[in-house]
Amino acid sequence: MAVMHKDTFKIYHNDQNIVPEDFIDIDEWIVPTIQVLNQKGYTTRFCCSGHPLDDWLFIDTSKEKGYKESGNFVRSYIMFDEGITLPSLPPEFIATQNTYGERPRLVIEKDHPITSAFENQFFEKARRVLETMKELYEWALELPEFQPETAEPDSDESETAADVLEFCNQKIAEYGLVIKPVDAVYTCERMKLLITYTSDDHPDLRELVKALAMKFHVKIELRQVKE
């Protein structure tokens, strides 16, 4: 674990499990990125690099201890302070909004799903998380200084509903899906892309959602409507 000063953003290794006043504790794998972001004015609120171990121990006020299973995936995320926007997103990250303290805040996140094909999932998870942390740090270094007046989410004005539907139709044909997209619209300040479609069945659209999220870097919602 590492600690970072709230004002100077200087970071230290911390092996005493004690967080001094005016410091915050941060995962060591992600703390260099958090330092750069805050130095450039992209103030952060919470973050997690993602942890390869499946289970974690938690302390509860009603119980002395307990265990919680995290499943076969880990998640890397950063929540920013209120009013923070980004000119671009890290590779394969999506942007969402999280209401913390009744105030919407930008969150960027990336899942690292693991299939049973990997005999030692711990090392595969660790490898993926470390690669993501490297890409995240390089992305932060390339960001310009935060300017509240001009900083906007990365959006291509030429990217119309027709462009989204064209890509969607390409993937529908590629995956052999029997659905017909109707419309595409961005919601929540371009944090979510809503695509409506018609179909006589209820097909598995998980691969389509994944492809759309990787293409447009936003949260995807596919909604079936009647013809």
mmCIF file of C-alpha atoms in Angstrom:
data_model
loop_
_atom_site.group_PDB
_atom_site.id
_atom_site.type_symbol
_atom_site.label_atom_id
_atom_site.label_comp_id
_atom_site.label_asym_id
_atom_site.label_seq_id
_atom_site.Cartn_x
_atom_site.Cartn_y
_atom_site.Cartn_z
ATOM 1 C CA MET A 1 0.000 0.000 0.000
ATOM 2 C CA ALA A 2 1.116 3.601 -0.645
ATOM 3 C CA VAL A 3 0.046 6.962 0.761
ATOM 4 C CA MET A 4 -0.203 10.300 -1.087
ATOM 5 C CA HIS A 5 -0.306 13.775 0.439
ATOM 6 C CA LYS A 6 -3.598 15.535 -0.311
ATOM 7 C CA ASP A 7 -1.960 18.888 -1.180
ATOM 8 C CA THR A 8 1.557 18.160 -2.476
ATOM 9 C CA PHE A 9 0.644 14.780 -4.067
ATOM 10 C CA LYS A 10 3.952 13.332 -2.897
ATOM 11 C CA ILE A 11 3.772 9.562 -2.518
ATOM 12 C CA TYR A 12 5.432 7.209 -0.045
ATOM 13 C CA HIS A 13 5.512 3.469 0.515
ATOM 14 C CA ASN A 14 3.530 2.624 3.652
ATOM 15 C CA ASP A 15 3.938 -0.751 5.366
ATOM 16 C CA GLN A 16 2.577 0.253 8.787
ATOM 17 C CA ASN A 17 -1.108 0.172 7.812
ATOM 18 C CA ILE A 18 -1.470 3.637 9.367
ATOM 19 C CA VAL A 19 -2.595 6.607 7.277
ATOM 20 C CA PRO A 20 -1.119 9.890 8.584
ATOM 21 C CA GLU A 21 -3.174 13.075 8.707
ATOM 22 C CA ASP A 22 -3.468 14.867 5.325
ATOM 23 C CA PHE A 23 -2.601 11.630 3.472
ATOM 24 C CA ILE A 24 -4.769 9.092 1.660
ATOM 25 C CA ASP A 25 -3.979 5.412 1.101
ATOM 26 C CA ILE A 26 -3.872 4.180 -2.500
ATOM 27 C CA ASP A 27 -2.987 0.897 -4.216
ATOM 28 C CA GLU A 28 0.705 0.930 -5.118
ATOM 29 C CA TRP A 29 0.024 -0.199 -8.689
ATOM 30 C CA ILE A 30 -2.225 2.771 -9.472
ATOM 31 C CA VAL A 31 -0.749 5.518 -7.267
ATOM 32 C CA PRO A 32 1.660 6.907 -9.955
ATOM 33 C CA THR A 33 -1.337 7.513 -12.245
ATOM 34 C CA ILE A 34 -3.366 9.111 -9.442
ATOM 35 C CA GLN A 35 -0.439 11.410 -8.667
ATOM 36 C CA VAL A 36 -0.167 12.585 -12.291
ATOM 37 C CA LEU A 37 -3.921 13.116 -12.629
ATOM 38 C CA ASN A 38 -4.125 15.259 -9.500
ATOM 39 C CA GLN A 39 -1.025 17.250 -10.443
ATOM 40 C CA LYS A 40 -2.737 18.109 -13.742
ATOM 41 C CA GLY A 41 -5.978 19.137 -12.028
ATOM 42 C CA TYR A 42 -8.038 15.983 -12.604
ATOM 43 C CA THR A 43 -8.844 15.538 -8.918
ATOM 44 C CA THR A 44 -9.811 12.007 -7.943
ATOM 45 C CA ARG A 45 -12.101 10.690 -5.226
ATOM 46 C CA PHE A 46 -11.689 6.881 -5.186
ATOM 47 C CA CYS A 47 -9.712 4.345 -7.195
ATOM 48 C CA CYS A 48 -8.684 0.709 -7.382
ATOM 49 C CA SER A 49 -6.065 -0.989 -9.528
ATOM 50 C CA GLY A 50 -7.834 -4.347 -9.278
ATOM 51 C CA HIS A 51 -6.621 -7.269 -7.173
ATOM 52 C CA PRO A 52 -5.852 -10.758 -8.520
ATOM 53 C CA LEU A 53 -6.873 -12.753 -5.422
ATOM 54 C CA ASP A 54 -10.381 -14.225 -5.626
ATOM 55 C CA ASP A 55 -11.421 -13.733 -1.993
ATOM 56 C CA TRP A 56 -10.958 -10.860 0.405
ATOM 57 C CA LEU A 57 -11.327 -10.445 4.142
ATOM 58 C CA PHE A 58 -13.540 -7.693 5.514
ATOM 59 C CA ILE A 59 -14.234 -6.445 9.008
ATOM 60 C CA ASP A 60 -17.862 -5.839 9.934
ATOM 61 C CA THR A 61 -19.215 -4.020 12.990
ATOM 62 C CA SER A 62 -21.732 -6.800 13.557
ATOM 63 C CA LYS A 63 -19.277 -9.655 12.940
ATOM 64 C CA GLU A 64 -15.663 -10.117 13.862
ATOM 65 C CA LYS A 65 -14.695 -11.061 10.314
ATOM 66 C CA GLY A 66 -16.091 -12.500 7.118
ATOM 67 C CA TYR A 67 -15.197 -13.474 3.592
ATOM 68 C CA LYS A 68 -16.562 -12.316 0.287
ATOM 69 C CA GLU A 69 -15.895 -13.923 -3.084
ATOM 70 C CA SER A 70 -15.166 -11.588 -5.995
ATOM 71 C CA GLY A 71 -15.747 -14.130 -8.773
ATOM 72 C CA ASN A 72 -13.503 -14.679 -11.779
ATOM 73 C CA PHE A 73 -12.893 -11.056 -12.759
ATOM 74 C CA VAL A 74 -11.273 -7.963 -11.342
ATOM 75 C CA ARG A 75 -12.058 -4.316 -12.050
ATOM 76 C CA SER A 76 -9.831 -1.268 -12.383
ATOM 77 C CA TYR A 77 -11.547 2.068 -11.822
ATOM 78 C CA ILE A 78 -11.064 5.745 -10.961
ATOM 79 C CA MET A 79 -13.809 8.021 -9.638
ATOM 80 C CA PHE A 80 -13.180 11.738 -10.169
ATOM 81 C CA ASP A 81 -14.323 14.732 -8.200
ATOM 82 C CA GLU A 82 -17.498 16.602 -9.096
ATOM 83 C CA GLY A 83 -17.167 18.665 -12.276
ATOM 84 C CA ILE A 84 -14.194 16.775 -13.695
ATOM 85 C CA THR A 85 -14.396 15.820 -17.370
ATOM 86 C CA LEU A 86 -11.841 14.097 -19.592
ATOM 87 C CA PRO A 87 -10.699 14.912 -23.147
ATOM 88 C CA SER A 88 -10.043 11.199 -23.816
ATOM 89 C CA LEU A 89 -10.333 7.770 -22.201
ATOM 90 C CA PRO A 90 -7.663 5.143 -21.502
ATOM 91 C CA PRO A 91 -7.622 2.093 -23.825
ATOM 92 C CA GLU A 92 -10.654 -0.209 -23.328
ATOM 93 C CA PHE A 93 -12.024 1.886 -20.440
ATOM 94 C CA ILE A 94 -15.638 3.013 -20.399
ATOM 95 C CA ALA A 95 -17.043 6.104 -18.704
ATOM 96 C CA THR A 96 -20.072 6.072 -16.421
ATOM 97 C CA GLN A 97 -21.585 8.363 -13.828
ATOM 98 C CA ASN A 98 -21.831 7.400 -10.171
ATOM 99 C CA THR A 99 -23.940 9.334 -7.693
ATOM 100 C CA TYR A 100 -21.778 9.772 -4.604
ATOM 101 C CA GLY A 101 -23.260 11.962 -1.888
ATOM 102 C CA GLU A 102 -26.151 12.749 -4.259
ATOM 103 C CA ARG A 103 -23.715 14.375 -6.717
ATOM 104 C CA PRO A 104 -22.930 12.748 -10.068
ATOM 105 C CA ARG A 105 -19.236 12.007 -10.577
ATOM 106 C CA LEU A 106 -17.348 10.657 -13.566
ATOM 107 C CA VAL A 107 -16.072 7.080 -13.229
ATOM 108 C CA ILE A 108 -13.807 5.307 -15.710
ATOM 109 C CA GLU A 109 -13.565 1.535 -15.394
ATOM 110 C CA LYS A 110 -12.310 -1.620 -17.064
ATOM 111 C CA ASP A 111 -13.116 -5.237 -16.228
ATOM 112 C CA HIS A 112 -10.577 -8.056 -16.559
ATOM 113 C CA PRO A 113 -12.692 -11.220 -17.051
ATOM 114 C CA ILE A 114 -10.855 -14.545 -16.898
ATOM 115 C CA THR A 115 -12.040 -17.806 -18.430
ATOM 116 C CA SER A 116 -11.460 -21.252 -16.996
ATOM 117 C CA ALA A 117 -8.931 -21.910 -19.783
ATOM 118 C CA PHE A 118 -6.195 -20.375 -17.625
ATOM 119 C CA GLU A 119 -4.850 -22.902 -15.158
ATOM 120 C CA ASN A 120 -3.377 -20.295 -12.819
ATOM 121 C CA GLN A 121 -5.817 -17.420 -12.892
ATOM 122 C CA PHE A 122 -3.946 -15.419 -10.256
ATOM 123 C CA PHE A 123 -0.947 -14.775 -12.502
ATOM 124 C CA GLU A 124 -3.124 -14.107 -15.548
ATOM 125 C CA LYS A 125 -5.167 -11.558 -13.571
ATOM 126 C CA ALA A 126 -1.979 -9.949 -12.247
ATOM 127 C CA ARG A 127 -0.529 -9.707 -15.756
ATOM 128 C CA ARG A 128 -3.659 -8.075 -17.139
ATOM 129 C CA VAL A 129 -3.908 -5.602 -14.272
ATOM 130 C CA LEU A 130 -0.234 -4.616 -14.561
ATOM 131 C CA GLU A 131 -0.559 -4.088 -18.316
ATOM 132 C CA THR A 132 -3.627 -1.932 -17.682
ATOM 133 C CA MET A 133 -1.782 0.120 -15.047
ATOM 134 C CA LYS A 134 1.040 0.790 -17.517
ATOM 135 C CA GLU A 135 -1.424 1.922 -20.205
ATOM 136 C CA LEU A 136 -3.312 4.015 -17.639
ATOM 137 C CA TYR A 137 -0.124 5.792 -16.536
ATOM 138 C CA GLU A 138 0.960 6.505 -20.131
ATOM 139 C CA TRP A 139 -2.521 7.900 -20.860
ATOM 140 C CA ALA A 140 -2.346 10.204 -17.815
ATOM 141 C CA LEU A 141 1.048 11.539 -18.914
ATOM 142 C CA GLU A 142 -0.408 12.518 -22.312
ATOM 143 C CA LEU A 143 -3.401 14.403 -20.860
ATOM 144 C CA PRO A 144 -3.308 18.207 -21.069
ATOM 145 C CA GLU A 145 -3.711 20.323 -17.944
ATOM 146 C CA PHE A 146 -7.346 20.358 -16.821
ATOM 147 C CA GLN A 147 -9.208 23.471 -17.938
ATOM 148 C CA PRO A 148 -12.740 23.670 -16.479
ATOM 149 C CA GLU A 149 -13.888 26.133 -19.145
ATOM 150 C CA THR A 150 -12.863 24.037 -22.141
ATOM 151 C CA ALA A 151 -12.463 20.427 -20.976
ATOM 152 C CA GLU A 152 -15.224 18.305 -22.468
ATOM 153 C CA PRO A 153 -15.692 14.566 -22.896
ATOM 154 C CA ASP A 154 -14.123 13.359 -26.108
ATOM 155 C CA SER A 155 -16.855 13.477 -28.695
ATOM 156 C CA ASP A 156 -16.734 13.418 -32.463
ATOM 157 C CA GLU A 157 -19.549 15.635 -33.718
ATOM 158 C CA SER A 158 -19.517 13.745 -37.007
ATOM 159 C CA GLU A 159 -20.354 10.561 -35.108
ATOM 160 C CA THR A 160 -24.075 10.345 -35.773
ATOM 161 C CA ALA A 161 -26.725 7.769 -35.030
ATOM 162 C CA ALA A 162 -26.202 6.487 -38.571
ATOM 163 C CA ASP A 163 -22.511 5.859 -37.817
ATOM 164 C CA VAL A 164 -23.372 3.923 -34.659
ATOM 165 C CA LEU A 165 -26.034 1.875 -36.419
ATOM 166 C CA GLU A 166 -23.690 1.098 -39.311
ATOM 167 C CA PHE A 167 -21.092 -0.339 -36.927
ATOM 168 C CA CYS A 168 -23.832 -2.136 -35.007
ATOM 169 C CA ASN A 169 -25.121 -3.771 -38.194
ATOM 170 C CA GLN A 170 -21.599 -4.917 -39.076
ATOM 171 C CA LYS A 171 -21.267 -6.694 -35.731
ATOM 172 C CA ILE A 172 -24.795 -8.123 -35.940
ATOM 173 C CA ALA A 173 -23.880 -9.751 -39.252
ATOM 174 C CA GLU A 174 -20.523 -10.916 -37.876
ATOM 175 C CA TYR A 175 -22.141 -12.580 -34.845
ATOM 176 C CA GLY A 176 -25.089 -13.975 -36.820
ATOM 177 C CA LEU A 177 -27.694 -12.188 -34.702
ATOM 178 C CA VAL A 178 -31.303 -11.873 -35.854
ATOM 179 C CA ILE A 179 -32.080 -8.356 -34.644
ATOM 180 C CA LYS A 180 -32.743 -5.020 -36.371
ATOM 181 C CA PRO A 181 -31.362 -1.836 -34.774
ATOM 182 C CA VAL A 182 -33.811 1.072 -34.855
ATOM 183 C CA ASP A 183 -32.105 4.071 -33.292
ATOM 184 C CA ALA A 184 -29.029 5.123 -31.310
ATOM 185 C CA VAL A 185 -28.839 8.050 -28.920
ATOM 186 C CA TYR A 186 -26.345 9.246 -26.311
ATOM 187 C CA THR A 187 -27.678 9.936 -22.823
ATOM 188 C CA CYS A 188 -26.251 11.200 -19.506
ATOM 189 C CA GLU A 189 -23.946 13.757 -21.164
ATOM 190 C CA ARG A 190 -22.618 11.149 -23.620
ATOM 191 C CA MET A 191 -21.786 8.738 -20.811
ATOM 192 C CA LYS A 192 -24.214 6.092 -22.122
ATOM 193 C CA LEU A 193 -25.218 4.939 -25.588
ATOM 194 C CA LEU A 194 -28.795 3.654 -25.853
ATOM 195 C CA ILE A 195 -29.553 1.483 -28.887
ATOM 196 C CA THR A 196 -33.082 0.282 -29.520
ATOM 197 C CA TYR A 197 -33.779 -2.774 -31.663
ATOM 198 C CA THR A 198 -36.529 -5.114 -32.771
ATOM 199 C CA SER A 199 -36.397 -8.902 -32.759
ATOM 200 C CA ASP A 200 -38.739 -11.885 -32.717
ATOM 201 C CA ASP A 201 -36.510 -13.618 -30.190
ATOM 202 C CA HIS A 202 -34.377 -12.832 -27.125
ATOM 203 C CA PRO A 203 -30.835 -13.405 -28.429
ATOM 204 C CA ASP A 204 -27.642 -13.336 -26.377
ATOM 205 C CA LEU A 205 -26.231 -9.846 -26.977
ATOM 206 C CA ARG A 206 -23.264 -9.895 -24.595
ATOM 207 C CA GLU A 207 -20.642 -10.028 -27.338
ATOM 208 C CA LEU A 208 -22.368 -7.205 -29.199
ATOM 209 C CA VAL A 209 -22.434 -5.045 -26.060
ATOM 210 C CA LYS A 210 -18.739 -5.705 -25.492
ATOM 211 C CA ALA A 211 -17.849 -4.757 -29.083
ATOM 212 C CA LEU A 212 -19.889 -1.547 -28.891
ATOM 213 C CA ALA A 213 -18.328 -0.540 -25.561
ATOM 214 C CA MET A 214 -14.812 -1.077 -26.906
ATOM 215 C CA LYS A 215 -15.632 0.929 -30.049
ATOM 216 C CA PHE A 216 -17.383 3.922 -28.479
ATOM 217 C CA HIS A 217 -15.883 3.865 -24.925
ATOM 218 C CA VAL A 218 -19.199 4.403 -23.149
ATOM 219 C CA LYS A 219 -21.692 2.310 -21.226
ATOM 220 C CA ILE A 220 -23.980 0.461 -23.660
ATOM 221 C CA GLU A 221 -27.681 -0.255 -23.199
ATOM 222 C CA LEU A 222 -29.548 -2.368 -25.760
ATOM 223 C CA ARG A 223 -33.312 -2.068 -25.434
ATOM 224 C CA GLN A 224 -35.816 -4.214 -27.343
ATOM 225 C CA VAL A 225 -38.868 -2.380 -28.709
ATOM 226 C CA LYS A 226 -41.944 -3.457 -30.636
ATOM 227 C CA GLU A 227 -42.147 -2.918 -34.372
#
